[in-house]
PDB file of C-alpha atoms in Angstrom:
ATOM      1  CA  UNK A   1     141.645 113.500 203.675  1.00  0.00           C
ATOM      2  CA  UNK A   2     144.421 111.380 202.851  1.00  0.00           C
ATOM      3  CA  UNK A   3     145.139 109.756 199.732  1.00  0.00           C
ATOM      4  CA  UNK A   4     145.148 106.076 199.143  1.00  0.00           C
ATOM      5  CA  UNK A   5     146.614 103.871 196.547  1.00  0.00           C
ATOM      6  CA  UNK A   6     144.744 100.363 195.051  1.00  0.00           C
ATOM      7  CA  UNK A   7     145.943  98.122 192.568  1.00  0.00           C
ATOM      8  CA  UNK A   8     143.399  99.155 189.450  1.00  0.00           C
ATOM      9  CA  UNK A   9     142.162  95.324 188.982  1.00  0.00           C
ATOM     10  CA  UNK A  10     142.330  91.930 191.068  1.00  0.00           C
ATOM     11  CA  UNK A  11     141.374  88.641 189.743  1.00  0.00           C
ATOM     12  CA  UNK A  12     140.418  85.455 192.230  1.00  0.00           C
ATOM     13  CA  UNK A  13     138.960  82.117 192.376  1.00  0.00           C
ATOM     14  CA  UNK A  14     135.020  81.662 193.660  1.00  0.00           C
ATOM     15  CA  UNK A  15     135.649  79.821 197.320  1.00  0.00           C
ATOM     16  CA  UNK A  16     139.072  81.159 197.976  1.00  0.00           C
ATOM     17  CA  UNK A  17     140.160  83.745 200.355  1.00  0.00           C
ATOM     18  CA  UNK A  18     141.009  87.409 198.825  1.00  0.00           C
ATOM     19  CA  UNK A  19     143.586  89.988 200.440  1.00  0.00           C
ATOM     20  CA  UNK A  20     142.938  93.069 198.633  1.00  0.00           C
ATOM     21  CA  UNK A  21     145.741  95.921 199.710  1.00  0.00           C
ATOM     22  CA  UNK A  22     145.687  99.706 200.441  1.00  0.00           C
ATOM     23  CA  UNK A  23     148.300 101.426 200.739  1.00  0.00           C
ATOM     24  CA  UNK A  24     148.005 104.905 202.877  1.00  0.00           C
ATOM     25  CA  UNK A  25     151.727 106.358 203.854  1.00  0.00           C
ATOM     26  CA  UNK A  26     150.473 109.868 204.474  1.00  0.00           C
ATOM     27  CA  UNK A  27     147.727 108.685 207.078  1.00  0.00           C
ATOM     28  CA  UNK A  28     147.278 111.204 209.874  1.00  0.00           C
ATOM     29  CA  UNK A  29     146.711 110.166 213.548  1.00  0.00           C
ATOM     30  CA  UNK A  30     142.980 110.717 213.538  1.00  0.00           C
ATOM     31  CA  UNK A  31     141.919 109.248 210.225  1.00  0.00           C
ATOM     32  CA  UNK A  32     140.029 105.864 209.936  1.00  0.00           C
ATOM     33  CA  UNK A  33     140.464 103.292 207.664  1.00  0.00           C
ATOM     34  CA  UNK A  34     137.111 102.508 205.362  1.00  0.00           C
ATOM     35  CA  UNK A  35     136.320 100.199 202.841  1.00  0.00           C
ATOM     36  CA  UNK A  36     133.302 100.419 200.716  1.00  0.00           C
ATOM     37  CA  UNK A  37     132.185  98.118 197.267  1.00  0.00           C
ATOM     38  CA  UNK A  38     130.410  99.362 194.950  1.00  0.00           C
ATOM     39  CA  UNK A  39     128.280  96.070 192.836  1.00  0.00           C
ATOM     40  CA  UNK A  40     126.894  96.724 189.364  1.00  0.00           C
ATOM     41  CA  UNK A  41     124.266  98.951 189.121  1.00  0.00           C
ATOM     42  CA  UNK A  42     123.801  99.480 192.837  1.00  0.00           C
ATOM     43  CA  UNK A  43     125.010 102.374 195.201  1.00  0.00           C
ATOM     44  CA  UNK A  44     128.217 101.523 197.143  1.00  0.00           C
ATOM     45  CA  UNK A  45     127.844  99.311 200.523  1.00  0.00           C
ATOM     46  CA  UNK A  46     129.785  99.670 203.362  1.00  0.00           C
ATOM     47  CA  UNK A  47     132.126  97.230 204.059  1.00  0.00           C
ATOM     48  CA  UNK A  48     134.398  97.824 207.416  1.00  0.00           C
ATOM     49  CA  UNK A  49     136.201 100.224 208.831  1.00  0.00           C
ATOM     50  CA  UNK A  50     138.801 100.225 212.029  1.00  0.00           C
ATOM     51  CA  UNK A  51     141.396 102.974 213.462  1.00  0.00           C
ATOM     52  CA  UNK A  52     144.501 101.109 214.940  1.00  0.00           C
ATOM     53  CA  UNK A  53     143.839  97.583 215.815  1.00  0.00           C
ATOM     54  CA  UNK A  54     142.426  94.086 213.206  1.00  0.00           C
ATOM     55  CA  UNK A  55     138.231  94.627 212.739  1.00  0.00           C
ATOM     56  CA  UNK A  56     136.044  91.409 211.805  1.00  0.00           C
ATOM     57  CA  UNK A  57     132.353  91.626 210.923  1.00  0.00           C
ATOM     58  CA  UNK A  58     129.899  89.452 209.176  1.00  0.00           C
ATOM     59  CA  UNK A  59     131.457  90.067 205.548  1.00  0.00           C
ATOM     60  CA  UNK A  60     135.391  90.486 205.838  1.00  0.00           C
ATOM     61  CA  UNK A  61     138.435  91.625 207.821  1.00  0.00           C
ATOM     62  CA  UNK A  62     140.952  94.756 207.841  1.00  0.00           C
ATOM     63  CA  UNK A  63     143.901  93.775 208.854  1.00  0.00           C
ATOM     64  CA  UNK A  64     145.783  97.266 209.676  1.00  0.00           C
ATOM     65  CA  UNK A  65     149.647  97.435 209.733  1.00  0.00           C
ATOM     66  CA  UNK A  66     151.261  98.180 212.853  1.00  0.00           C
ATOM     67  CA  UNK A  67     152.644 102.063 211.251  1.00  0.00           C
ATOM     68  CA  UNK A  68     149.187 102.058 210.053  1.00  0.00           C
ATOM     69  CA  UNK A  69     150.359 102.839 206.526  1.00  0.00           C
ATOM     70  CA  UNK A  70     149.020  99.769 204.596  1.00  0.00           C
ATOM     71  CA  UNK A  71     145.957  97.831 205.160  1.00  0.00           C
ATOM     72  CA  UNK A  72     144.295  94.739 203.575  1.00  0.00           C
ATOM     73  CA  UNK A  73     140.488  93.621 203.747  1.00  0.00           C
ATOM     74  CA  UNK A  74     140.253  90.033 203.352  1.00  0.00           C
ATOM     75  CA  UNK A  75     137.465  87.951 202.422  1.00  0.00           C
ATOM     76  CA  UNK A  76     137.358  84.694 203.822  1.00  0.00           C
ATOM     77  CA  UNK A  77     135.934  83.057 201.129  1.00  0.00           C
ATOM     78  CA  UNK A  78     134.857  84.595 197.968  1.00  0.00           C
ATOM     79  CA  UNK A  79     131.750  84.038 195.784  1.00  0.00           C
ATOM     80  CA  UNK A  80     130.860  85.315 192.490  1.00  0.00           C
ATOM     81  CA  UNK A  81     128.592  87.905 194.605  1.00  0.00           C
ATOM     82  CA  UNK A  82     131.666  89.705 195.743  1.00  0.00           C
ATOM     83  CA  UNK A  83     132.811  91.093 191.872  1.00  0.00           C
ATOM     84  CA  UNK A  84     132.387  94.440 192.861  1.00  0.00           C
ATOM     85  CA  UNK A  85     134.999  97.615 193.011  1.00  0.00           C
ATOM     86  CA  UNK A  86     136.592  97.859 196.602  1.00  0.00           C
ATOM     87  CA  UNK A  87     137.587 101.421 197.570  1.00  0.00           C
ATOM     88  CA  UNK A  88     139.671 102.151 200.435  1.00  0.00           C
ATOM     89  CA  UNK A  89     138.945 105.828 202.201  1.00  0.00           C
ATOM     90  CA  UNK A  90     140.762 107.537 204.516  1.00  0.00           C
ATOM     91  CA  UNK A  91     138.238 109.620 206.803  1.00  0.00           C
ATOM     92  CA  UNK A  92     139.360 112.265 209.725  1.00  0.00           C
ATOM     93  CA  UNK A  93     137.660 112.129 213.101  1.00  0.00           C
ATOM     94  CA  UNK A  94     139.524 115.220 213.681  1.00  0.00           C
ATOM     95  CA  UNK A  95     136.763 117.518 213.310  1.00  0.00           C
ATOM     96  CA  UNK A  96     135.037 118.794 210.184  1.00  0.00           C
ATOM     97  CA  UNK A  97     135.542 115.621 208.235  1.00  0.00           C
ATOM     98  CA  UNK A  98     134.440 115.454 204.806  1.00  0.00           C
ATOM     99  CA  UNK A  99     132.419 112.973 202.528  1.00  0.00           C
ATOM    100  CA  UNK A 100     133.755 109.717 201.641  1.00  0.00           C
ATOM    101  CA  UNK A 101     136.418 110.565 198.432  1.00  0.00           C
ATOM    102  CA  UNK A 102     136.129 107.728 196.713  1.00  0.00           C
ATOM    103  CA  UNK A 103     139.467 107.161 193.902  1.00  0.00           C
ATOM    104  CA  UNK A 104     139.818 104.605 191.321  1.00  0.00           C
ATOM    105  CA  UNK A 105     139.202 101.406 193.409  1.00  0.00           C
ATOM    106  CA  UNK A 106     140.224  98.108 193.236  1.00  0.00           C
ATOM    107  CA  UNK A 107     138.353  96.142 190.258  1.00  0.00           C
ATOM    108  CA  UNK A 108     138.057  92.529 191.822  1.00  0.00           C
ATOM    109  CA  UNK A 109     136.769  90.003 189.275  1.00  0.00           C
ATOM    110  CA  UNK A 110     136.159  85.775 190.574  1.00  0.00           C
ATOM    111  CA  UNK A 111     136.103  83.175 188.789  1.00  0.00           C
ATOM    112  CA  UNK A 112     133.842  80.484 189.325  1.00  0.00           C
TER     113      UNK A 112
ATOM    114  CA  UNK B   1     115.284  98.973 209.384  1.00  0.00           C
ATOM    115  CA  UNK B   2     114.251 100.001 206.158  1.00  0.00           C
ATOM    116  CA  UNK B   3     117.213 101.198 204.411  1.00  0.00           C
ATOM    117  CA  UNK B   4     117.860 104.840 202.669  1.00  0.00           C
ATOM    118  CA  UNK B   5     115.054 105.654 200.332  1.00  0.00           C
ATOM    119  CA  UNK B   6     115.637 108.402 197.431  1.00  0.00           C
ATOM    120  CA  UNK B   7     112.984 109.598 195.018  1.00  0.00           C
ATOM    121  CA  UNK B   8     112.486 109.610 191.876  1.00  0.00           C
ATOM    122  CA  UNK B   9     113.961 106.603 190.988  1.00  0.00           C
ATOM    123  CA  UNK B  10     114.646 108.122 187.095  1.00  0.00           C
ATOM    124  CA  UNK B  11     113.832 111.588 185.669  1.00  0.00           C
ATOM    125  CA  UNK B  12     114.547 112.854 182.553  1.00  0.00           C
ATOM    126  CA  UNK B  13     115.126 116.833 182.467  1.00  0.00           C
ATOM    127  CA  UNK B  14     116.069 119.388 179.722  1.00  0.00           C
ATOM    128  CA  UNK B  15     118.718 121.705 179.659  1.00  0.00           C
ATOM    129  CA  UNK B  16     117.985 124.985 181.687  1.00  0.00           C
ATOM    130  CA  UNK B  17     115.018 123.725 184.302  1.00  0.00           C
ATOM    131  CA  UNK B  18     115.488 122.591 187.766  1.00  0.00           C
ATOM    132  CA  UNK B  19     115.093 119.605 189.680  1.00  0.00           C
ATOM    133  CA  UNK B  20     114.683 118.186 193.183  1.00  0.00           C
ATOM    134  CA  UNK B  21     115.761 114.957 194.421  1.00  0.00           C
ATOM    135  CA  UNK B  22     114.703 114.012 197.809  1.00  0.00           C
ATOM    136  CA  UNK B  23     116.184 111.412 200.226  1.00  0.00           C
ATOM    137  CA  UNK B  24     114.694 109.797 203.222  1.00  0.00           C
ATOM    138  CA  UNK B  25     117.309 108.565 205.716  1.00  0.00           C
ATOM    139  CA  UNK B  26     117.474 105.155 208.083  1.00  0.00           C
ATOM    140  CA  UNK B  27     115.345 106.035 211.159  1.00  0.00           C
ATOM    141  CA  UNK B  28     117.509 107.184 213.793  1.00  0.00           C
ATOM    142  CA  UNK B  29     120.095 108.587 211.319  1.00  0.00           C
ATOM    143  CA  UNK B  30     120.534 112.138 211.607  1.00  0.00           C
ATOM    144  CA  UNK B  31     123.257 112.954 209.215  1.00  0.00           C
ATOM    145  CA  UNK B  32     122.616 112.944 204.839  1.00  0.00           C
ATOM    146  CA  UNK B  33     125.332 113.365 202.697  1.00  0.00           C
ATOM    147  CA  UNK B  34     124.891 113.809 199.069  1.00  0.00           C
ATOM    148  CA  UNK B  35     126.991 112.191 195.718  1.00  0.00           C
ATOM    149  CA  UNK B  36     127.085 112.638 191.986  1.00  0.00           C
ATOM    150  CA  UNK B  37     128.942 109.532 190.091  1.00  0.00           C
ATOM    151  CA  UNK B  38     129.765 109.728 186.391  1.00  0.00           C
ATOM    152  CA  UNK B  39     131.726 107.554 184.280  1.00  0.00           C
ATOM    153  CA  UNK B  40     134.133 110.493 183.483  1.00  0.00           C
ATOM    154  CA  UNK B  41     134.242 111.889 187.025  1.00  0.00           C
ATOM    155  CA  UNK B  42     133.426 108.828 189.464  1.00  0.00           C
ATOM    156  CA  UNK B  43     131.545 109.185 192.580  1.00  0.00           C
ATOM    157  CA  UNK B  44     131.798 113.154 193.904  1.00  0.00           C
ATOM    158  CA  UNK B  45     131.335 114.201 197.277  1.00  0.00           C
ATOM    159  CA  UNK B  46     128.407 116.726 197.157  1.00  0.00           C
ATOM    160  CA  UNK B  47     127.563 118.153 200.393  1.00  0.00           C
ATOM    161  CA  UNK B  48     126.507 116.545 204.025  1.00  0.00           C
ATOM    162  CA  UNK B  49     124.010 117.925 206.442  1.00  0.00           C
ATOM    163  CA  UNK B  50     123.751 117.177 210.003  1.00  0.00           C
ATOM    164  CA  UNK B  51     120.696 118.472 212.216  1.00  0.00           C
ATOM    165  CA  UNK B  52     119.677 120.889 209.940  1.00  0.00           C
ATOM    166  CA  UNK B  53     123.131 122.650 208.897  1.00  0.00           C
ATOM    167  CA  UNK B  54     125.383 121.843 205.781  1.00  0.00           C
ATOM    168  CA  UNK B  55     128.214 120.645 207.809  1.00  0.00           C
ATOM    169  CA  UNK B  56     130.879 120.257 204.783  1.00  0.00           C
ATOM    170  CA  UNK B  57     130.812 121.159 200.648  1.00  0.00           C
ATOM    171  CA  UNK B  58     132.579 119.670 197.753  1.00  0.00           C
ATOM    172  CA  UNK B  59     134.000 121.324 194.902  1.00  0.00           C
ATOM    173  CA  UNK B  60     130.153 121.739 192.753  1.00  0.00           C
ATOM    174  CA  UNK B  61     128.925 125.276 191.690  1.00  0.00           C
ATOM    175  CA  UNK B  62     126.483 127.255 193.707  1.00  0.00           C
ATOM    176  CA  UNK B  63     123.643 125.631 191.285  1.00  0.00           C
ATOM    177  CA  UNK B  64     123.996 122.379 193.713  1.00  0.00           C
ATOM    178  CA  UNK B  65     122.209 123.125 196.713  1.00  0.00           C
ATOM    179  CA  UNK B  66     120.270 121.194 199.800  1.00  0.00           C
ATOM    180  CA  UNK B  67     118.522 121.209 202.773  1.00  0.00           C
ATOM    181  CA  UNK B  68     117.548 118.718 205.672  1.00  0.00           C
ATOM    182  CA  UNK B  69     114.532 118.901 207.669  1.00  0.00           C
ATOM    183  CA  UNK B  70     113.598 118.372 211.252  1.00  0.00           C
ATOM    184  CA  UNK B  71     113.240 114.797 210.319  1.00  0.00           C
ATOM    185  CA  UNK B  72     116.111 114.521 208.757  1.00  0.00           C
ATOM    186  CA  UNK B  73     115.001 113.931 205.382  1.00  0.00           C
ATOM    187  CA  UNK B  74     116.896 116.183 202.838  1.00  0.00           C
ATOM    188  CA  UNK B  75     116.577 117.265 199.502  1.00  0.00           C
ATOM    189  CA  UNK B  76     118.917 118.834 196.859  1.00  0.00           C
ATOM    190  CA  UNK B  77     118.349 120.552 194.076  1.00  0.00           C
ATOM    191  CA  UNK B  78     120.112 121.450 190.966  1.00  0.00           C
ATOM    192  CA  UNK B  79     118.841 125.145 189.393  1.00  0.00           C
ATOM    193  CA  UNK B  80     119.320 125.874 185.813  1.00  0.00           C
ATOM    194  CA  UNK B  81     120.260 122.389 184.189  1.00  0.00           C
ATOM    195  CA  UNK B  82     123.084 121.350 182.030  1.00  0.00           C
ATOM    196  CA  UNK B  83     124.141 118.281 180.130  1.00  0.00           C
ATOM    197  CA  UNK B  84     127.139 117.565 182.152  1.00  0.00           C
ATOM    198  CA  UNK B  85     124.642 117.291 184.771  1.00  0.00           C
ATOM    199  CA  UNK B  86     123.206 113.996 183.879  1.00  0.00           C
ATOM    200  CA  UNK B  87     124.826 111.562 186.331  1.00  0.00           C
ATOM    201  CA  UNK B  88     123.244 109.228 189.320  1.00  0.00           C
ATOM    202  CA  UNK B  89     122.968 111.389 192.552  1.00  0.00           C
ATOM    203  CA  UNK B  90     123.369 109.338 195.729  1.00  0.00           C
ATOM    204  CA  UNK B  91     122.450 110.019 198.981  1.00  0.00           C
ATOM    205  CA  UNK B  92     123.819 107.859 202.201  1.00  0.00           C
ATOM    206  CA  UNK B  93     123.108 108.188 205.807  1.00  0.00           C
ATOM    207  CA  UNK B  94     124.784 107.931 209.110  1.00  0.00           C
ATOM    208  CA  UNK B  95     124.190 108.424 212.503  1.00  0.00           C
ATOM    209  CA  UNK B  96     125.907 110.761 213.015  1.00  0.00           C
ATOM    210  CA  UNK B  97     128.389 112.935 211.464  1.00  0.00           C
ATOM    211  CA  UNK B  98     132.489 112.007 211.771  1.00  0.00           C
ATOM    212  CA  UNK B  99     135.252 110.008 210.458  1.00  0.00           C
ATOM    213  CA  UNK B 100     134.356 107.276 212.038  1.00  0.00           C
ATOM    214  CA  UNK B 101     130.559 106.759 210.852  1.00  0.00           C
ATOM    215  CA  UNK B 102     129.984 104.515 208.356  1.00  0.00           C
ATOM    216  CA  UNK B 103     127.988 105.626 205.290  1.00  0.00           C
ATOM    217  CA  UNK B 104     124.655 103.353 204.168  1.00  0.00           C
ATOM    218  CA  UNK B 105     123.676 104.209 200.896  1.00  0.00           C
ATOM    219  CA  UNK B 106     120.545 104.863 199.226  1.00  0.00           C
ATOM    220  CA  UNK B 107     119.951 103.332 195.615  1.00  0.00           C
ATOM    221  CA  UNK B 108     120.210 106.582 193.362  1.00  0.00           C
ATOM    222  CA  UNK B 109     118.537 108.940 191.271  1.00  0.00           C
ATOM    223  CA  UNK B 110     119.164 108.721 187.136  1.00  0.00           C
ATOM    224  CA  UNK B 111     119.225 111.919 186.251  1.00  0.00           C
ATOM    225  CA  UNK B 112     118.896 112.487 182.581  1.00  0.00           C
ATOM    226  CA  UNK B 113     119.371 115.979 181.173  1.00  0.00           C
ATOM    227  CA  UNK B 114     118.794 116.692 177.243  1.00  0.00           C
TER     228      UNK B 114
END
């Protein structure tokens, strides 16, 4: 799979929107875009994932740039239940794919 | 739907036994894959199975194995213990197995090897 690059650590404010970004240059035809958060002491939850075009559900949005190189999950409005590490994961539907390869993530704190 | 179950919860171990840890996907979910996370290492892909058959490995010695059932609970096991060993071992579930399946997670197994 692809690699993917997160800034190490965000900080926002409880009740405001947050655009956390993923950058993904190397991102082959046939991989999908996932995001996953991983809360204290809990296994990681899935988040959202898309291919080409924007995704909404229930708990964010991916935006996906038109090369499909960089991507962005937004929540709308953050609380203090959303201070979690975000990972961004490449995953080919080619065939074969592997498990989720989770890196570093993205550290997001909020501030009440 | 009852989410991903995984027993034990905790289990302490010495150096040198074995141990199973068994996972019990969300009805209707057919494919298991299995994670170690450490603080060192992070979270490690393990190995997935789908309808029976490992369908992909990560980069673990031969000590790591698994197996699913018809059921499509699965089990792994780790022969012949070490320290490094100690880690939480996850287990998520999909429907089915592909890029484009998302992953639900199961809460974990402490495993504690001294």
């Amino acid at each position: 799979d692809a690699k993917t690059t997160q800034p190490n650590s965000m900080e926002s404010n409880e009740e405001e929107p947050v655009h956390l970004p993923c950058n993904h240059s190397t991102i082959s035809g046939t991989d999908y875009i996932h995001w996953y958060r991983q809360l204290p002491s809990q296994g990681p939850e899935y988040v959202i994932h898309g291919l080409t075009s924007n995704v909404n559900n229930r708990m964010a949005s991916l935006a996906i740039a038109e090369d499909r190189k960089s991507s962005t999950l937004i929540l709308h409005r953050a609380t203090l239940r959303d201070a979690a590490v975000y990972y961004c994961i490449l995953r080919d539907n080619g065939g074969g794919a592997d498990g989720l390869t989770f890196g570093k993530g993205t550290h997001l704190i909020i501030q009440p | 739907k009852a989410g991903v179950t995984q027993t034990p919860r905790y289990l302490i171990k010495t150096r040198g036994q074995q141990v199973t840890l068994s996972c019990s996907p969300i009805s209707g979910h057919r494919s298991v894959s299995w994670y170690q996370q450490t603080p060192g290492q992070g979270l490690q892909f393990l190995f997935e199975y789908f309808s029976e058959t490992q369908r992909n490995k990560g980069n673990f010695p031969g000590r790591f194995s698994g197996r699913q059932f018809s059921n499509s609970r699965s089990e792994m096991n780790v022969s012949t213990l070490e320290l490094g060993d100690s880690a939480l071992y996850l287990c998520a579930s999909s429907l089915m197995s592909g890029g484009y399946n998302e992953q639900f997670f199961g809460p974990g197994t402490r495993l504690t090897v001294l």
